[in-house]
Coordinates of C-alpha atoms and ligand atoms in Angstrom, one line a residue:
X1 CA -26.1 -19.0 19.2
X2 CA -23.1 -19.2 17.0
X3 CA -21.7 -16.3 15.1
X4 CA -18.6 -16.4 12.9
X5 CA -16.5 -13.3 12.1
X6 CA -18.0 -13.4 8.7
X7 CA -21.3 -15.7 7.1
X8 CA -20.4 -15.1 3.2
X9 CA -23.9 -17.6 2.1
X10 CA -26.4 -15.4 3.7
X11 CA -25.0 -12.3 1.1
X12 CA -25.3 -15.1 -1.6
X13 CA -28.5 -16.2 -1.1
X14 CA -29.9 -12.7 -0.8
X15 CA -29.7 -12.8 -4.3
X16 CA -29.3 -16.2 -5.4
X17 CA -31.2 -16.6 -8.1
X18 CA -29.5 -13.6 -10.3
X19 CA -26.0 -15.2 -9.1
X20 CA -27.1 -18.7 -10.2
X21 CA -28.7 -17.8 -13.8
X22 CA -25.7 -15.8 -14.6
X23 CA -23.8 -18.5 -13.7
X24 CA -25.4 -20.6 -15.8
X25 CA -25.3 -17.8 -18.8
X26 CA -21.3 -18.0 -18.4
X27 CA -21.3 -21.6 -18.7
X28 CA -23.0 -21.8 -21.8
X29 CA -21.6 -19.1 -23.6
X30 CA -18.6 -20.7 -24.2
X31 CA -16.4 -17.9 -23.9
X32 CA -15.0 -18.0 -20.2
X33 CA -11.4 -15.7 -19.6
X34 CA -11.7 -11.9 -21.1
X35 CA -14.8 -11.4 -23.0
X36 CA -18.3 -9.7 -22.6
X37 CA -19.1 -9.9 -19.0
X38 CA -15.6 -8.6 -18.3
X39 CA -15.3 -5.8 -20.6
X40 CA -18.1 -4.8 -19.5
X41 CA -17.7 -4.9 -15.5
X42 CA -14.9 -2.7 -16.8
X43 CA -17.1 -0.1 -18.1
X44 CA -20.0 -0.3 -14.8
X45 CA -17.2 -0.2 -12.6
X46 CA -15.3 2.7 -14.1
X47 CA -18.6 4.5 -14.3
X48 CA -19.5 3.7 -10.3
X49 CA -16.1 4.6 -8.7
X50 CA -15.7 8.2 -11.5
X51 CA -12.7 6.9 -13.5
X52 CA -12.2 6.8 -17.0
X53 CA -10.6 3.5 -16.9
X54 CA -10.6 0.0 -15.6
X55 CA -8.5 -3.2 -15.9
X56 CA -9.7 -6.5 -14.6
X57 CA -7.1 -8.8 -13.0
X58 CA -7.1 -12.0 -11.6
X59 CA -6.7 -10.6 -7.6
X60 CA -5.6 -7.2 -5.8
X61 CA -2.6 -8.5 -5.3
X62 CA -2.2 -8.2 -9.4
X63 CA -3.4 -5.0 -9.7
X64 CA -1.0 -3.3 -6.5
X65 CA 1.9 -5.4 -8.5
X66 CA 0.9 -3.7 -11.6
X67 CA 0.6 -0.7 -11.0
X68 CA 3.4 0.1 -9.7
X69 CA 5.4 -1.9 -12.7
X70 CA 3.1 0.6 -15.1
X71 CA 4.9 3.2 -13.3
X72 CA 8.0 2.2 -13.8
X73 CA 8.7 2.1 -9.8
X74 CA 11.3 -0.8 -9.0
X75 CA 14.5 -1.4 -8.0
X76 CA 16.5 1.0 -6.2
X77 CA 12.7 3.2 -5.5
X78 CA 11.3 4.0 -2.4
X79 CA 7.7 3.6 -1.4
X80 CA 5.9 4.8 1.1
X81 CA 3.1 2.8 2.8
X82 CA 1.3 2.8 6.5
X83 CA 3.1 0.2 8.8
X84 CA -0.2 -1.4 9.8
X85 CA -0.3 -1.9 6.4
X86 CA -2.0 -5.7 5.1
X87 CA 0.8 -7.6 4.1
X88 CA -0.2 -7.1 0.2
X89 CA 0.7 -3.6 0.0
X90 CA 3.9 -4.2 1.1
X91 CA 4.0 -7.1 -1.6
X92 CA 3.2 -5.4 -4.3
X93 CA 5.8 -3.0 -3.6
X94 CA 9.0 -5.8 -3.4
X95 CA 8.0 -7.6 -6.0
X96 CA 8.9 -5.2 -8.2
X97 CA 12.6 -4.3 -6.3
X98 CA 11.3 -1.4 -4.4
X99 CA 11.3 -1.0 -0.8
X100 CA 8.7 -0.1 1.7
X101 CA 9.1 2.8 4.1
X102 CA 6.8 2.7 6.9
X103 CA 4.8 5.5 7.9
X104 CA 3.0 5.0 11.1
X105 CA -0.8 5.1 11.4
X106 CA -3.0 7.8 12.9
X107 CA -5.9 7.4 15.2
X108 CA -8.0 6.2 12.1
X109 CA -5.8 3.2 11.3
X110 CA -4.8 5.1 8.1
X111 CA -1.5 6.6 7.3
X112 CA -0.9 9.1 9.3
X113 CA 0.0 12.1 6.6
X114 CA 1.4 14.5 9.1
X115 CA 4.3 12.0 9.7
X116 CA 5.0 11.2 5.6
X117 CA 6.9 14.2 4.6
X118 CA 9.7 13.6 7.2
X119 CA 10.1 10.4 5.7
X120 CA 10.5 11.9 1.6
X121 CA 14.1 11.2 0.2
X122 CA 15.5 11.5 -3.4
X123 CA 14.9 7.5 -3.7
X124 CA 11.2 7.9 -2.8
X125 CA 8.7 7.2 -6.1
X126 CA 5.6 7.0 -4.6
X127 CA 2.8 7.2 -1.8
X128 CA 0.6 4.1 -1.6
X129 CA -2.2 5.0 0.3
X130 CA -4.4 2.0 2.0
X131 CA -7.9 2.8 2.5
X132 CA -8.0 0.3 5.4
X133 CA -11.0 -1.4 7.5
X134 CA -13.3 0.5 4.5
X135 CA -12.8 4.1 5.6
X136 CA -11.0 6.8 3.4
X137 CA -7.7 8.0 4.4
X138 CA -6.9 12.0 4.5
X139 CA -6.4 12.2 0.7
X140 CA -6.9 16.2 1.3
X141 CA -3.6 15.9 2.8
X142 CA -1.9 13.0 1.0
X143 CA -2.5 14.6 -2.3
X144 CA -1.0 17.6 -1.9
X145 CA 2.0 15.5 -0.2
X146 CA 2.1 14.0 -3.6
X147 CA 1.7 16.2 -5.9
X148 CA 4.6 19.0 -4.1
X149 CA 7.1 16.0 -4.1
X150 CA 5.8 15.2 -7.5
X151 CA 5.2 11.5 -6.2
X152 CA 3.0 8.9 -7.9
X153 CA 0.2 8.3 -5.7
X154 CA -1.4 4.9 -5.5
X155 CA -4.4 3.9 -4.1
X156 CA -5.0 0.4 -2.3
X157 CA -9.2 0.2 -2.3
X158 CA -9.2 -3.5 -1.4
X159 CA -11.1 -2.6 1.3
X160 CA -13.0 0.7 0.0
X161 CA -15.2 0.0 -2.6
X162 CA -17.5 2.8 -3.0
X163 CA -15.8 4.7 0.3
X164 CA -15.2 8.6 -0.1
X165 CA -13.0 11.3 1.4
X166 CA -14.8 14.6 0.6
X167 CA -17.7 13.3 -1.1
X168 CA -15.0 11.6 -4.0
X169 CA -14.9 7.9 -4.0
X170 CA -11.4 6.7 -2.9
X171 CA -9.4 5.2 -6.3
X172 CA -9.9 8.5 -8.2
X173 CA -7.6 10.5 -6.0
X174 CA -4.4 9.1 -7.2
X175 CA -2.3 7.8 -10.8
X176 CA -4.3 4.2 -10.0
X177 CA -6.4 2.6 -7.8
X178 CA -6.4 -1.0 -6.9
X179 CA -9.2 -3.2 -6.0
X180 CA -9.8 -6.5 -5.0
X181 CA -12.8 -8.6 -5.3
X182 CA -12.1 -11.2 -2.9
X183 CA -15.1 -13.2 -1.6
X184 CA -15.0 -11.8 2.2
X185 CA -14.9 -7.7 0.5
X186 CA -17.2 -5.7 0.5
X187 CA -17.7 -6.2 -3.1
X188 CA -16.4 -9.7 -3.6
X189 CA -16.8 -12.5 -6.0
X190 CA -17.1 -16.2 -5.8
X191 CA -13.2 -16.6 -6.1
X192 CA -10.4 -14.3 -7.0
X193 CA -11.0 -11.0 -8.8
X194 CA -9.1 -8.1 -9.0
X195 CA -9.0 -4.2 -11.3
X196 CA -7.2 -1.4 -11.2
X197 CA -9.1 2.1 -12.3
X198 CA -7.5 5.3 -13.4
X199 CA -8.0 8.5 -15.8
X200 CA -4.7 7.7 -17.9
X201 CA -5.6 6.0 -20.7
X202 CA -1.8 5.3 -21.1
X203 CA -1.4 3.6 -18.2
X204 CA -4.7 1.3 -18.6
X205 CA -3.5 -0.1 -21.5
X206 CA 0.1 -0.5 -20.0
X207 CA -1.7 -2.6 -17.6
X208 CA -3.9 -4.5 -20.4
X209 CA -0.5 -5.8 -22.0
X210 CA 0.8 -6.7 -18.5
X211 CA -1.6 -8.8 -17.7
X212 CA -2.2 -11.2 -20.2
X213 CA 1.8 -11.7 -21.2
X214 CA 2.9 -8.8 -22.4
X215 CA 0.6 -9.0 -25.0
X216 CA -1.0 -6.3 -27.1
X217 CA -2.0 -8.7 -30.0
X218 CA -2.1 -12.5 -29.8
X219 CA 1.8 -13.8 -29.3
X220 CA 3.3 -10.2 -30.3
X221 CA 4.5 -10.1 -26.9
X222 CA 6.1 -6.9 -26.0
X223 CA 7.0 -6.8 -22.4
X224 CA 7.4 -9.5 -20.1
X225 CA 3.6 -9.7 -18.5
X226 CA 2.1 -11.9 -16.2
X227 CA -0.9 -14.2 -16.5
X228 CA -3.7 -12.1 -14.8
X229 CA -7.3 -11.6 -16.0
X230 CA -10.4 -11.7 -14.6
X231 CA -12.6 -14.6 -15.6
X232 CA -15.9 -14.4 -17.1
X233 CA -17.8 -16.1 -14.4
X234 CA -16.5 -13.8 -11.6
X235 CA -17.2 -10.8 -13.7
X236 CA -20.6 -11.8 -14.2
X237 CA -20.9 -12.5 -10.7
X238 CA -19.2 -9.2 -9.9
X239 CA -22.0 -7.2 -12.2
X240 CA -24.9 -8.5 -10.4
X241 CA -22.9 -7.9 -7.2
X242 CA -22.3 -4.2 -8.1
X243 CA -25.8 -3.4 -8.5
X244 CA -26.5 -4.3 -4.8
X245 CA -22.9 -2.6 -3.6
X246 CA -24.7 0.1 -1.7
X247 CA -27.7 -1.2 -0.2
X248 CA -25.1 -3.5 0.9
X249 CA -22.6 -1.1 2.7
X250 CA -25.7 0.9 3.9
X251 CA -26.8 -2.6 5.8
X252 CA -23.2 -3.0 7.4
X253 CA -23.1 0.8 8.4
X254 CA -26.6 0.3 9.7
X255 CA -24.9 -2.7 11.8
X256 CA -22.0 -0.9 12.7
X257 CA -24.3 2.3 13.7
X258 CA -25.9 -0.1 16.3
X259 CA -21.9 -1.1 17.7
X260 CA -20.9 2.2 18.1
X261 CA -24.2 3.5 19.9
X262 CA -24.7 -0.1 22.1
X263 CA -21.6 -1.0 23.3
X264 CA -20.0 0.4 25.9
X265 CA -17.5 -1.1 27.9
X266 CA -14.8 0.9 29.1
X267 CA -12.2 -1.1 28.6
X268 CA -12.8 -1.4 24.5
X269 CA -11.8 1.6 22.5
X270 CA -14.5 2.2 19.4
X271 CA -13.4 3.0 16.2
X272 CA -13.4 6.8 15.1
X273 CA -14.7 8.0 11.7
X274 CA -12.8 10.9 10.4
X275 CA -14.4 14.2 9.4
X276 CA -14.7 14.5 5.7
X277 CA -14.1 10.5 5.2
X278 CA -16.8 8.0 4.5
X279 CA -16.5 4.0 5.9
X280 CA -17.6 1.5 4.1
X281 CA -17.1 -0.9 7.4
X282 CA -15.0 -3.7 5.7
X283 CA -13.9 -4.5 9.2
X284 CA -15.5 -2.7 13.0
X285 CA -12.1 -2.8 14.4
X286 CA -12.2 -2.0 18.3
X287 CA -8.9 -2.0 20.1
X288 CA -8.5 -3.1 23.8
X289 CA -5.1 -3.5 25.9
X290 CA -7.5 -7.0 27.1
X291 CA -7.8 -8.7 23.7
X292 CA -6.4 -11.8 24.2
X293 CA -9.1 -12.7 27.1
X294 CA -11.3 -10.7 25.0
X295 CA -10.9 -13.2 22.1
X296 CA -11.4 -16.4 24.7
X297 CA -14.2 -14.6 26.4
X298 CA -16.4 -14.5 23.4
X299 CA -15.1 -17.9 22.3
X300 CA -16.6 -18.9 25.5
X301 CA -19.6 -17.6 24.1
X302 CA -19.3 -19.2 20.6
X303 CA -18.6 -16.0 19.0
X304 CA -15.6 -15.7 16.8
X305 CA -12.9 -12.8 16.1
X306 CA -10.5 -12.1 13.4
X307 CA -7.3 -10.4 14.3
X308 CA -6.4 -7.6 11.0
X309 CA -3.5 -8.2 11.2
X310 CA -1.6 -9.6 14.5
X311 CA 1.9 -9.0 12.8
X312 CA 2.7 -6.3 10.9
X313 CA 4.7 -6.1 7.6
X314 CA 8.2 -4.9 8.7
X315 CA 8.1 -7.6 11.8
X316 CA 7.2 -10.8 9.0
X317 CA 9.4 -13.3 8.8
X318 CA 9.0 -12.4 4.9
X319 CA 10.5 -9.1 5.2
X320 CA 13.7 -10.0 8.2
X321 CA 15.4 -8.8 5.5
X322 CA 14.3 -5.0 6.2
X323 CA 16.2 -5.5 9.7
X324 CA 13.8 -3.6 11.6
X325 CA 13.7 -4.6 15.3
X326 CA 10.7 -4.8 17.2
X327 CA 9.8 -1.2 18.7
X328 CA 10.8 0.7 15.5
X329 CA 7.0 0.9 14.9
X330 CA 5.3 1.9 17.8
X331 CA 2.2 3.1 16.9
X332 CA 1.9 0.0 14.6
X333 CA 2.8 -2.8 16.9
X334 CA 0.6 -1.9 19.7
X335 CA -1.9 -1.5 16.7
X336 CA -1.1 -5.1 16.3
X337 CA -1.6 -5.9 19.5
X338 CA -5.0 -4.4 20.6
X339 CA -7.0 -4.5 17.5
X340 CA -9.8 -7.1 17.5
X341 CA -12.4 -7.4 14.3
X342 CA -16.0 -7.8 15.7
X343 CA -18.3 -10.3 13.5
X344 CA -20.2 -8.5 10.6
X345 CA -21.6 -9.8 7.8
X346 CA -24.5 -9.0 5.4
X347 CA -27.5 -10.8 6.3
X348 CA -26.4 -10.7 10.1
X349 CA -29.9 -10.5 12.0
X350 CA -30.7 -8.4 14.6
X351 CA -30.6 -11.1 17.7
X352 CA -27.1 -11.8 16.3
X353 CA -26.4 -8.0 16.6
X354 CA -27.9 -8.0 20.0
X355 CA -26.3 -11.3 20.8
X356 CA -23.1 -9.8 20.2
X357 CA -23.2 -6.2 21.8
X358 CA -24.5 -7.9 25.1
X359 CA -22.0 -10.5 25.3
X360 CA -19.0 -7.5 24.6
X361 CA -20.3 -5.4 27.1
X362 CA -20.9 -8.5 29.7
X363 CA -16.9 -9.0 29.4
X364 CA -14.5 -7.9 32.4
X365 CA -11.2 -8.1 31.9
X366 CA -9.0 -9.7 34.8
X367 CA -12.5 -11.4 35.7
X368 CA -12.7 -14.7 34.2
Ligands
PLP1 C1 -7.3 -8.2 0.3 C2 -6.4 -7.1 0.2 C3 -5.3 -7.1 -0.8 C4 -5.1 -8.3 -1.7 O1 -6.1 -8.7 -2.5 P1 -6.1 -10.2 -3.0 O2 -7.2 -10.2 -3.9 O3 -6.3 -11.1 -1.8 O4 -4.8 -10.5 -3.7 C5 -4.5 -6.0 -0.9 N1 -4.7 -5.0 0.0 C6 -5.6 -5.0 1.0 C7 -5.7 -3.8 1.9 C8 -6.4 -6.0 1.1 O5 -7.4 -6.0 2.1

C-alpha cells in the first residue's frame, strides 16, 4: 500500500459533483475576478469565523502582506513572530521594511507567550500570532500582551480555519486575521485563495483598495496597491467547500484521535493539545530525536512524510541578512530537527490508518 503525506482527489471527489456544476456556473457567467461568488464568500465566511468583515485575496501570503501595510507597520517597526514560524509570516513582515523578532515556541509549537514580553521594545508594532499545525495558540495570554503594550495583534489562520481558543474561533482575537485557501488547507481551493477578516470596517476597506491597485473606484487610484483578488471560480469552489469545513475537520480529528490513542513507540513524542485550545489537525506533527531513519523507515514502507519546516526562518538563506547564527534559536532548531508530519488526508480509509500506525510503531531506531 502506498500512502502519500496528503491525497487532495479523494476530498474532491467527495463532493464532486457540487465542485464541477459550480465550476461550470463560473464559466458561463462571464464574470470571472471580483463579483457574485466572491462577495459573497465574503459575507459566509465573515459569518462562520464571527467577524464583521472579510477581504478576498489572491493567497495568504497577500493578506499577512496586507495587513500589516493597513496598519501602517513598515520600516524601522518591529514584529514579533514564533521562530518556528512558516516562512510566510516572516514574509509578510519584510516586505513591508519591518523586521521579525523571534520568539521561541512552547511545547504546543505555538509562540510561547511567557517568553514575548522580554522581547517588547519602543520599535515593536505588533504581535503576529501563528495558529500553526491547526491548533490555537494561547490568545488568553497573547491578548492581554497586546493590548497592555498597546500592540496590533495579527492573526496568521493559514492553518486554523474554524480552530478556537476558549470556545472563539482564532482570526477574531486580534486587529486582522489572515487566511489562506491553498489546495492542501484545511479549507482549500483548487489554486490560490487568500482573505483577511476583521471587525474594523476601516481597515477592510483599507485592504479593498490595496488589493486591486490602490483603487477605490475604477483608475482613481489612491495608494500604491497590488494586484490581489480572489477569482470567481475559486470563490465558488471555496463556498461549496465551506459548507463541508466541519464535517471535514471532525474526519481529520477522528483520524488523528486514532494516532494519538494507537501509536505508541517510545521513541516518538505525540503532539499535545492545549487546555482551552481547539486543533483543527492541519498537520499531526510528532517529533523524534530518530527522524531521519524515521523518514527512510517508512519510505521503506512506501509511506511518505513531509518535514514542516526543516529550516527555520532566521537560519534561511533569504533572511542571512538577520545575522543570527545557528543556536540563537534553540527551542526552534531542534523543533526543526525532530518534527516529522504523519500522512493525513480527508478520505484517508481506515486500513491506511491502520497501515500507518502499525508500520510507526514496528520502527526501531538504531535497528535497521
Ligand atoms: C500556507 C501558509 C501561508 C501562506 O499562504 P499562501 O496562500 O501559500 O501564500 C502563510 N502562513 C502559514 C502559517 C501557512 O501555512
Amino acid at each position: 500500500m502506498k500512502i502519500m503525506p496528503n491525497t487532495l482527489d479523494r476530498q474532491f471527489f467527495m463532493h464532486q459533483a457540487e465542485y464541477e456544476q459550480k465550476a461550470l456556473e463560473v464559466l458561463r457567467s462571464g464574470w470571472y475576478v471580483l463579483g457574485k461568488e466572491a462577495a459573497e464568500f465574503e459575507k459566509e465566511f465573515a459569518a462562520y469565523i464571527g467577524a464583521k468583515h472579510c477581504v478576498g485575496l489572491g493567497n495568504g501570503l497577500d493578506a499577512l502582506i496586507l495587513a500589516f501595510r493597513a496598519l501602517g507597520i513598515g520600516e524601522g517597526d518591529e514584529v514579533i513572530v514564533q521562530g518556528n514560524a512558516y516562512i510566510a509570516c516572516v514574509m509578510g513582515i519584510t516586505i513591508n521594511g519591518a523586521s521579525p523578532i523571534f520568539v521561541e515556541p512552547d511545547e504546543y509549537n505555538n509562540i510561547d507567550a511567557d517568553k514575548i514580553e522580554e522581547k517588547i521594545t519602543d520599535k515593536t508594532k505588533a504581535i503576529l500570532a501563528v495558529h500553526l499545525y491547526g491548533q490555537a495558540s494561547n490568545m488568553e495570554k497573547i491578548k492581554a500582551i497586546a493590548d497592555k503594550n498597546k500592540l496590533c495583534l495579527v492573526e496568521d489562520c493559514a492553518q486554523s480555519h474554524g480552530a478556537c481558543f476558549n470556545g472563539k474561533m482564532t482570526g477574531t482575537f486580534g486587529d486582522i486575521g489572515c487566511f489562506s485557501f491553498y489546495p492542501s488547507k484545511n479549507l482549500g481551493c483548487f489554486g490560490d485563495g487568500g482573505a483577511i477578516v476583521t471587525d474594523s470596517e476601516a481597515l477592510a476597506e483599507k485592504i479593498k483598495v490595496y488589493r486591486n491597485y490602490g483603487s477605490e473606484k475604477r483608475y482613481h487610484n489612491m495608494v500604491v496597491g497590488i494586484n490581489s483578488r480572489l477569482d470567481e471560480i475559486q470563490a465558488g469552489f471555496l463556498r461549496v467547500k465551506l459548507k463541508y469545513l466541519e464535517e471535514y475537520n471532525t474526519e481529520r480529528n477522528s483520524i488523528c484521535q486514532r494516532y494519538l490513542k494507537e501509536i505508541n513507540n517510545p521513541d516518538i513524542e505525540l503532539p499535545k493539545v492545549r487546555k482551552n485550545a481547539t486543533t483543527i489537525w492541519h498537520q499531526f506533527v510528532i517529533r523524534t530525536k530518530y527522524r531521519e531513519q524515521l523518514i527512510e523507515y517508512l519510505k521503506s514502507n512506501d509511506i511518505y512524510t513531509i518535514v514542516h519546516y526543516p529550516i527555520p526562518p532566521h537560519l534561511s538563506k533569504a533572511y542571512e541578512y538577520l545575522k543570527m547564527q545557528p543556536g540563537s534559536l534553540p527551542i526552534t532548531e531542534r523543533y526543526a530537527r525532530e518534527v516529522l508530519s504523519l500522512p493525513l488526508y480527508n478520505g484517508m480509509t481506515n486500513e491506511e490508518i491502520n497501515y500507518v500506525i502499525n508500520c510507526v510503531n514496528n520502527f526501531k531506531a538504531g535497528d535497521q
